[in-house]
Amino acid sequence: MSLTIDADAHVIEGIGLASEALSRWPDKVKLARTSDGTPVFTIEGRVYPESHGPGAGCPPQHGLTENADDPHSPAGVVADAEREGIDQMVLFPSLALGVAGYQDAAFAVGFARLYNRFISDYCKKGGGRLFGAAVVPLQDVDASVDVLHEAKEAGHVCAVLPPALRWKNLDHPDFDRLYAAAVDLDLPLGIHGAPGVHLPPIGVDRFTNYIQVHCISFPFDQMTAMTALISGGVFDRHPKLRVAFLEAGVTWVPYFLDRLHEHWEKRGDWIENGWRRDPRDYVAAGNVWVSCEPGETLLPAVVDALGADFILYASDYPHWDSAFPNSTRTLRERADLGADARSRILGTNARRFFGL
């Protein structure tokens, strides 16, 4: 059986992180309850996740799949990975996905460091099968560069960026220092948003029903981030930067690259200091990587159009929309993918992307 690496699973931070955050920042972090008694966090006076109103996030009592045995402890996560047939997992945050949206920059820096230490300790209990994705406090770019160095030293294999900040996109010149540091450290970046964690609502503020929000939030987020990084010239200024666009599937990518290509070809010179190459070249160059859903109907068409070398398997374990414990089986048993493409998607590509 080929090596299987989950490029986007999630940790449930739980009491291990919460207790220290509550004690360190009692004025910022509080525990509250919804009207039905479900416990929720408030951070800087805002509910995480906010499950009501425009751009609503997932109600916390419905956030996890019922198929996971114990998604709260390292031992439980490893046991579930064994059930799924996963050799290694890269764990992204759940609650801490919202760090880049905190209003107090100093607090964001402190919380990022706390989370990164937490996930490092968590993964060390995984018997070499769990790896952490660090968060960076983009409110303070200098501190983010320092945090990135700390993350590399602590053994993290990736750093998480939001698709956009409220007042800045990812091609803003302020972030060039961070991208340069990521290249110097050989540390890839993963773009990962989520509704309800007070990041900029890109189109989803038209909806208050979480399922409608969920349908569009992830692809809209990733299209926004890809537009910024490609057309804004980030990969031209940092040609060795590796970025994964996560949790939106992969079948949108050929369509969107074609759309970007048309604009590059016809009016590319309207963007100062922007793209210098055909957008599809950034996939071939190893700048652009994308996670897939194992059951995507058009996955073979993406492989035919762009190759299999940039596609990463991801389970989204243990969130409610994960196909756990059958996501790897779905991918392994697909007769419409060749053995080499399956092997690359299941693990070989992730091994290269994360440097595992």
PDB file of N, CA, C and O in Angstrom, residues 43-91:
ATOM      1  N   ILE A  43     -13.780  35.689  22.369  1.00  0.00           N
ATOM      2  CA  ILE A  43     -12.435  36.255  22.287  1.00  0.00           C
ATOM      3  C   ILE A  43     -12.591  37.702  21.860  1.00  0.00           C
ATOM      4  O   ILE A  43     -13.227  37.987  20.843  1.00  0.00           O
ATOM      5  N   GLU A  44     -12.072  38.598  22.676  1.00  0.00           N
ATOM      6  CA  GLU A  44     -12.230  40.031  22.448  1.00  0.00           C
ATOM      7  C   GLU A  44     -13.711  40.395  22.315  1.00  0.00           C
ATOM      8  O   GLU A  44     -14.094  41.270  21.549  1.00  0.00           O
ATOM      9  N   GLY A  45     -14.554  39.714  23.070  1.00  0.00           N
ATOM     10  CA  GLY A  45     -15.979  40.009  23.090  1.00  0.00           C
ATOM     11  C   GLY A  45     -16.774  39.426  21.943  1.00  0.00           C
ATOM     12  O   GLY A  45     -17.988  39.669  21.849  1.00  0.00           O
ATOM     13  N   ARG A  46     -16.152  38.625  21.085  1.00  0.00           N
ATOM     14  CA  ARG A  46     -16.840  38.028  19.943  1.00  0.00           C
ATOM     15  C   ARG A  46     -16.873  36.512  20.107  1.00  0.00           C
ATOM     16  O   ARG A  46     -15.920  35.905  20.585  1.00  0.00           O
ATOM     17  N   VAL A  47     -17.978  35.901  19.692  1.00  0.00           N
ATOM     18  CA  VAL A  47     -18.144  34.456  19.831  1.00  0.00           C
ATOM     19  C   VAL A  47     -17.348  33.736  18.742  1.00  0.00           C
ATOM     20  O   VAL A  47     -17.355  34.131  17.579  1.00  0.00           O
ATOM     21  N   TYR A  48     -16.650  32.660  19.144  1.00  0.00           N
ATOM     22  CA  TYR A  48     -15.896  31.804  18.213  1.00  0.00           C
ATOM     23  C   TYR A  48     -16.368  30.361  18.374  1.00  0.00           C
ATOM     24  O   TYR A  48     -16.178  29.795  19.444  1.00  0.00           O
ATOM     25  N   PRO A  49     -16.950  29.758  17.357  1.00  0.00           N
ATOM     26  CA  PRO A  49     -17.365  30.366  16.099  1.00  0.00           C
ATOM     27  C   PRO A  49     -18.695  31.085  16.249  1.00  0.00           C
ATOM     28  O   PRO A  49     -19.552  30.648  17.023  1.00  0.00           O
ATOM     29  N   GLU A  50     -18.871  32.161  15.510  1.00  0.00           N
ATOM     30  CA  GLU A  50     -20.136  32.885  15.497  1.00  0.00           C
ATOM     31  C   GLU A  50     -21.100  32.158  14.562  1.00  0.00           C
ATOM     32  O   GLU A  50     -20.880  32.107  13.351  1.00  0.00           O
ATOM     33  N   SER A  51     -22.134  31.559  15.131  1.00  0.00           N
ATOM     34  CA  SER A  51     -23.016  30.698  14.340  1.00  0.00           C
ATOM     35  C   SER A  51     -24.324  31.377  13.953  1.00  0.00           C
ATOM     36  O   SER A  51     -25.240  30.710  13.464  1.00  0.00           O
ATOM     37  N   HIS A  52     -24.413  32.690  14.144  1.00  0.00           N
ATOM     38  CA  HIS A  52     -25.610  33.419  13.769  1.00  0.00           C
ATOM     39  C   HIS A  52     -25.232  34.656  12.966  1.00  0.00           C
ATOM     40  O   HIS A  52     -24.127  35.170  13.086  1.00  0.00           O
ATOM     41  N   GLY A  53     -26.159  35.096  12.131  1.00  0.00           N
ATOM     42  CA  GLY A  53     -25.955  36.325  11.396  1.00  0.00           C
ATOM     43  C   GLY A  53     -25.250  36.110  10.073  1.00  0.00           C
ATOM     44  O   GLY A  53     -24.926  34.973   9.682  1.00  0.00           O
ATOM     45  N   PRO A  54     -24.970  37.201   9.353  1.00  0.00           N
ATOM     46  CA  PRO A  54     -24.323  37.094   8.035  1.00  0.00           C
ATOM     47  C   PRO A  54     -22.973  36.373   8.114  1.00  0.00           C
ATOM     48  O   PRO A  54     -22.161  36.660   8.997  1.00  0.00           O
ATOM     49  N   GLY A  55     -22.756  35.428   7.200  1.00  0.00           N
ATOM     50  CA  GLY A  55     -21.507  34.679   7.202  1.00  0.00           C
ATOM     51  C   GLY A  55     -21.364  33.718   8.357  1.00  0.00           C
ATOM     52  O   GLY A  55     -20.246  33.424   8.798  1.00  0.00           O
ATOM     53  N   ALA A  56     -22.472  33.184   8.845  1.00  0.00           N
ATOM     54  CA  ALA A  56     -22.469  32.358  10.050  1.00  0.00           C
ATOM     55  C   ALA A  56     -21.557  31.151   9.927  1.00  0.00           C
ATOM     56  O   ALA A  56     -21.467  30.521   8.870  1.00  0.00           O
ATOM     57  N   GLY A  57     -20.883  30.831  11.030  1.00  0.00           N
ATOM     58  CA  GLY A  57     -20.061  29.639  11.112  1.00  0.00           C
ATOM     59  C   GLY A  57     -20.837  28.459  11.648  1.00  0.00           C
ATOM     60  O   GLY A  57     -22.038  28.548  11.952  1.00  0.00           O
ATOM     61  N   CYS A  58     -20.158  27.345  11.786  1.00  0.00           N
ATOM     62  CA  CYS A  58     -20.801  26.103  12.209  1.00  0.00           C
ATOM     63  C   CYS A  58     -21.217  26.168  13.677  1.00  0.00           C
ATOM     64  O   CYS A  58     -20.395  26.507  14.533  1.00  0.00           O
ATOM     65  N   PRO A  59     -22.465  25.832  13.996  1.00  0.00           N
ATOM     66  CA  PRO A  59     -22.830  25.717  15.413  1.00  0.00           C
ATOM     67  C   PRO A  59     -21.912  24.705  16.091  1.00  0.00           C
ATOM     68  O   PRO A  59     -21.724  23.598  15.575  1.00  0.00           O
ATOM     69  N   PRO A  60     -21.290  25.068  17.202  1.00  0.00           N
ATOM     70  CA  PRO A  60     -20.247  24.206  17.777  1.00  0.00           C
ATOM     71  C   PRO A  60     -20.704  22.798  18.109  1.00  0.00           C
ATOM     72  O   PRO A  60     -19.917  21.855  18.028  1.00  0.00           O
ATOM     73  N   GLN A  61     -21.973  22.622  18.460  1.00  0.00           N
ATOM     74  CA  GLN A  61     -22.450  21.280  18.800  1.00  0.00           C
ATOM     75  C   GLN A  61     -22.577  20.376  17.587  1.00  0.00           C
ATOM     76  O   GLN A  61     -22.790  19.165  17.714  1.00  0.00           O
ATOM     77  N   HIS A  62     -22.442  20.945  16.373  1.00  0.00           N
ATOM     78  CA  HIS A  62     -22.554  20.150  15.151  1.00  0.00           C
ATOM     79  C   HIS A  62     -21.236  20.100  14.374  1.00  0.00           C
ATOM     80  O   HIS A  62     -21.217  19.675  13.220  1.00  0.00           O
ATOM     81  N   GLY A  63     -20.137  20.507  14.980  1.00  0.00           N
ATOM     82  CA  GLY A  63     -18.899  20.684  14.244  1.00  0.00           C
ATOM     83  C   GLY A  63     -18.142  19.419  13.912  1.00  0.00           C
ATOM     84  O   GLY A  63     -17.357  19.403  12.963  1.00  0.00           O
ATOM     85  N   LEU A  64     -18.349  18.339  14.667  1.00  0.00           N
ATOM     86  CA  LEU A  64     -17.517  17.152  14.517  1.00  0.00           C
ATOM     87  C   LEU A  64     -18.291  15.992  13.901  1.00  0.00           C
ATOM     88  O   LEU A  64     -19.495  15.845  14.101  1.00  0.00           O
ATOM     89  N   THR A  65     -17.566  15.160  13.143  1.00  0.00           N
ATOM     90  CA  THR A  65     -18.159  13.945  12.619  1.00  0.00           C
ATOM     91  C   THR A  65     -18.484  12.997  13.768  1.00  0.00           C
ATOM     92  O   THR A  65     -17.753  12.926  14.766  1.00  0.00           O
ATOM     93  N   GLU A  66     -19.564  12.252  13.611  1.00  0.00           N
ATOM     94  CA  GLU A  66     -19.934  11.272  14.626  1.00  0.00           C
ATOM     95  C   GLU A  66     -19.148   9.973  14.471  1.00  0.00           C
ATOM     96  O   GLU A  66     -19.261   9.075  15.311  1.00  0.00           O
ATOM     97  N   ASN A  67     -18.341   9.875  13.420  1.00  0.00           N
ATOM     98  CA  ASN A  67     -17.641   8.619  13.137  1.00  0.00           C
ATOM     99  C   ASN A  67     -16.281   8.516  13.817  1.00  0.00           C
ATOM    100  O   ASN A  67     -15.679   7.443  13.802  1.00  0.00           O
ATOM    101  N   ALA A  68     -15.780   9.620  14.382  1.00  0.00           N
ATOM    102  CA  ALA A  68     -14.474   9.581  15.051  1.00  0.00           C
ATOM    103  C   ALA A  68     -14.630   9.010  16.447  1.00  0.00           C
ATOM    104  O   ALA A  68     -15.561   9.372  17.177  1.00  0.00           O
ATOM    105  N   ASP A  69     -13.717   8.144  16.831  1.00  0.00           N
ATOM    106  CA  ASP A  69     -13.788   7.546  18.165  1.00  0.00           C
ATOM    107  C   ASP A  69     -13.342   8.523  19.242  1.00  0.00           C
ATOM    108  O   ASP A  69     -14.020   8.729  20.244  1.00  0.00           O
ATOM    109  N   ASP A  70     -12.176   9.143  19.042  1.00  0.00           N
ATOM    110  CA  ASP A  70     -11.636  10.078  20.035  1.00  0.00           C
ATOM    111  C   ASP A  70     -10.780  11.119  19.324  1.00  0.00           C
ATOM    112  O   ASP A  70      -9.564  10.961  19.219  1.00  0.00           O
ATOM    113  N   PRO A  71     -11.400  12.195  18.832  1.00  0.00           N
ATOM    114  CA  PRO A  71     -10.630  13.210  18.113  1.00  0.00           C
ATOM    115  C   PRO A  71      -9.969  14.242  19.016  1.00  0.00           C
ATOM    116  O   PRO A  71      -9.401  15.210  18.525  1.00  0.00           O
ATOM    117  N   HIS A  72     -10.025  14.035  20.324  1.00  0.00           N
ATOM    118  CA  HIS A  72      -9.562  15.054  21.260  1.00  0.00           C
ATOM    119  C   HIS A  72      -8.149  14.823  21.781  1.00  0.00           C
ATOM    120  O   HIS A  72      -7.513  15.754  22.275  1.00  0.00           O
ATOM    121  N   SER A  73      -7.642  13.613  21.693  1.00  0.00           N
ATOM    122  CA  SER A  73      -6.321  13.306  22.238  1.00  0.00           C
ATOM    123  C   SER A  73      -5.405  12.825  21.124  1.00  0.00           C
ATOM    124  O   SER A  73      -5.865  12.257  20.129  1.00  0.00           O
ATOM    125  N   PRO A  74      -4.083  13.017  21.269  1.00  0.00           N
ATOM    126  CA  PRO A  74      -3.162  12.487  20.253  1.00  0.00           C
ATOM    127  C   PRO A  74      -3.309  10.991  20.025  1.00  0.00           C
ATOM    128  O   PRO A  74      -3.300  10.528  18.887  1.00  0.00           O
ATOM    129  N   ALA A  75      -3.468  10.233  21.106  1.00  0.00           N
ATOM    130  CA  ALA A  75      -3.624   8.776  20.960  1.00  0.00           C
ATOM    131  C   ALA A  75      -4.890   8.451  20.188  1.00  0.00           C
ATOM    132  O   ALA A  75      -4.905   7.545  19.340  1.00  0.00           O
ATOM    133  N   GLY A  76      -5.964   9.189  20.468  1.00  0.00           N
ATOM    134  CA  GLY A  76      -7.212   8.949  19.766  1.00  0.00           C
ATOM    135  C   GLY A  76      -7.125   9.306  18.304  1.00  0.00           C
ATOM    136  O   GLY A  76      -7.665   8.601  17.435  1.00  0.00           O
ATOM    137  N   VAL A  77      -6.447  10.403  17.981  1.00  0.00           N
ATOM    138  CA  VAL A  77      -6.282  10.816  16.588  1.00  0.00           C
ATOM    139  C   VAL A  77      -5.459   9.783  15.828  1.00  0.00           C
ATOM    140  O   VAL A  77      -5.791   9.411  14.693  1.00  0.00           O
ATOM    141  N   VAL A  78      -4.389   9.297  16.431  1.00  0.00           N
ATOM    142  CA  VAL A  78      -3.555   8.279  15.774  1.00  0.00           C
ATOM    143  C   VAL A  78      -4.356   6.996  15.558  1.00  0.00           C
ATOM    144  O   VAL A  78      -4.261   6.358  14.498  1.00  0.00           O
ATOM    145  N   ALA A  79      -5.164   6.616  16.540  1.00  0.00           N
ATOM    146  CA  ALA A  79      -5.991   5.417  16.373  1.00  0.00           C
ATOM    147  C   ALA A  79      -6.984   5.594  15.236  1.00  0.00           C
ATOM    148  O   ALA A  79      -7.221   4.668  14.446  1.00  0.00           O
ATOM    149  N   ASP A  80      -7.572   6.782  15.133  1.00  0.00           N
ATOM    150  CA  ASP A  80      -8.490   7.042  14.028  1.00  0.00           C
ATOM    151  C   ASP A  80      -7.761   7.051  12.683  1.00  0.00           C
ATOM    152  O   ASP A  80      -8.289   6.578  11.668  1.00  0.00           O
ATOM    153  N   ALA A  81      -6.548   7.601  12.671  1.00  0.00           N
ATOM    154  CA  ALA A  81      -5.745   7.577  11.439  1.00  0.00           C
ATOM    155  C   ALA A  81      -5.470   6.141  11.009  1.00  0.00           C
ATOM    156  O   ALA A  81      -5.507   5.815   9.813  1.00  0.00           O
ATOM    157  N   GLU A  82      -5.217   5.284  11.970  1.00  0.00           N
ATOM    158  CA  GLU A  82      -4.981   3.866  11.676  1.00  0.00           C
ATOM    159  C   GLU A  82      -6.221   3.242  11.046  1.00  0.00           C
ATOM    160  O   GLU A  82      -6.137   2.480  10.081  1.00  0.00           O
ATOM    161  N   ARG A  83      -7.394   3.563  11.581  1.00  0.00           N
ATOM    162  CA  ARG A  83      -8.653   3.055  11.018  1.00  0.00           C
ATOM    163  C   ARG A  83      -8.825   3.512   9.569  1.00  0.00           C
ATOM    164  O   ARG A  83      -9.317   2.754   8.728  1.00  0.00           O
ATOM    165  N   GLU A  84      -8.416   4.746   9.285  1.00  0.00           N
ATOM    166  CA  GLU A  84      -8.607   5.339   7.954  1.00  0.00           C
ATOM    167  C   GLU A  84      -7.531   4.899   6.973  1.00  0.00           C
ATOM    168  O   GLU A  84      -7.703   5.030   5.769  1.00  0.00           O
ATOM    169  N   GLY A  85      -6.425   4.376   7.484  1.00  0.00           N
ATOM    170  CA  GLY A  85      -5.319   3.998   6.607  1.00  0.00           C
ATOM    171  C   GLY A  85      -4.405   5.162   6.289  1.00  0.00           C
ATOM    172  O   GLY A  85      -3.831   5.229   5.196  1.00  0.00           O
ATOM    173  N   ILE A  86      -4.249   6.074   7.242  1.00  0.00           N
ATOM    174  CA  ILE A  86      -3.401   7.252   7.075  1.00  0.00           C
ATOM    175  C   ILE A  86      -2.110   7.039   7.858  1.00  0.00           C
ATOM    176  O   ILE A  86      -2.134   6.708   9.045  1.00  0.00           O
ATOM    177  N   ASP A  87      -0.978   7.242   7.192  1.00  0.00           N
ATOM    178  CA  ASP A  87       0.318   7.070   7.856  1.00  0.00           C
ATOM    179  C   ASP A  87       0.718   8.295   8.655  1.00  0.00           C
ATOM    180  O   ASP A  87       1.253   8.178   9.768  1.00  0.00           O
ATOM    181  N   GLN A  88       0.505   9.484   8.088  1.00  0.00           N
ATOM    182  CA  GLN A  88       0.894  10.730   8.751  1.00  0.00           C
ATOM    183  C   GLN A  88      -0.192  11.772   8.523  1.00  0.00           C
ATOM    184  O   GLN A  88      -0.841  11.800   7.472  1.00  0.00           O
ATOM    185  N   MET A  89      -0.372  12.627   9.525  1.00  0.00           N
ATOM    186  CA  MET A  89      -1.369  13.692   9.452  1.00  0.00           C
ATOM    187  C   MET A  89      -0.710  15.034   9.731  1.00  0.00           C
ATOM    188  O   MET A  89       0.083  15.157  10.667  1.00  0.00           O
ATOM    189  N   VAL A  90      -1.058  16.037   8.938  1.00  0.00           N
ATOM    190  CA  VAL A  90      -0.683  17.414   9.238  1.00  0.00           C
ATOM    191  C   VAL A  90      -1.907  18.083   9.833  1.00  0.00           C
ATOM    192  O   VAL A  90      -2.970  18.143   9.201  1.00  0.00           O
ATOM    193  N   LEU A  91      -1.769  18.554  11.062  1.00  0.00           N
ATOM    194  CA  LEU A  91      -2.901  19.090  11.814  1.00  0.00           C
ATOM    195  C   LEU A  91      -2.944  20.611  11.720  1.00  0.00           C
ATOM    196  O   LEU A  91      -2.023  21.305  12.147  1.00  0.00           O
TER     197      LEU A  91
END
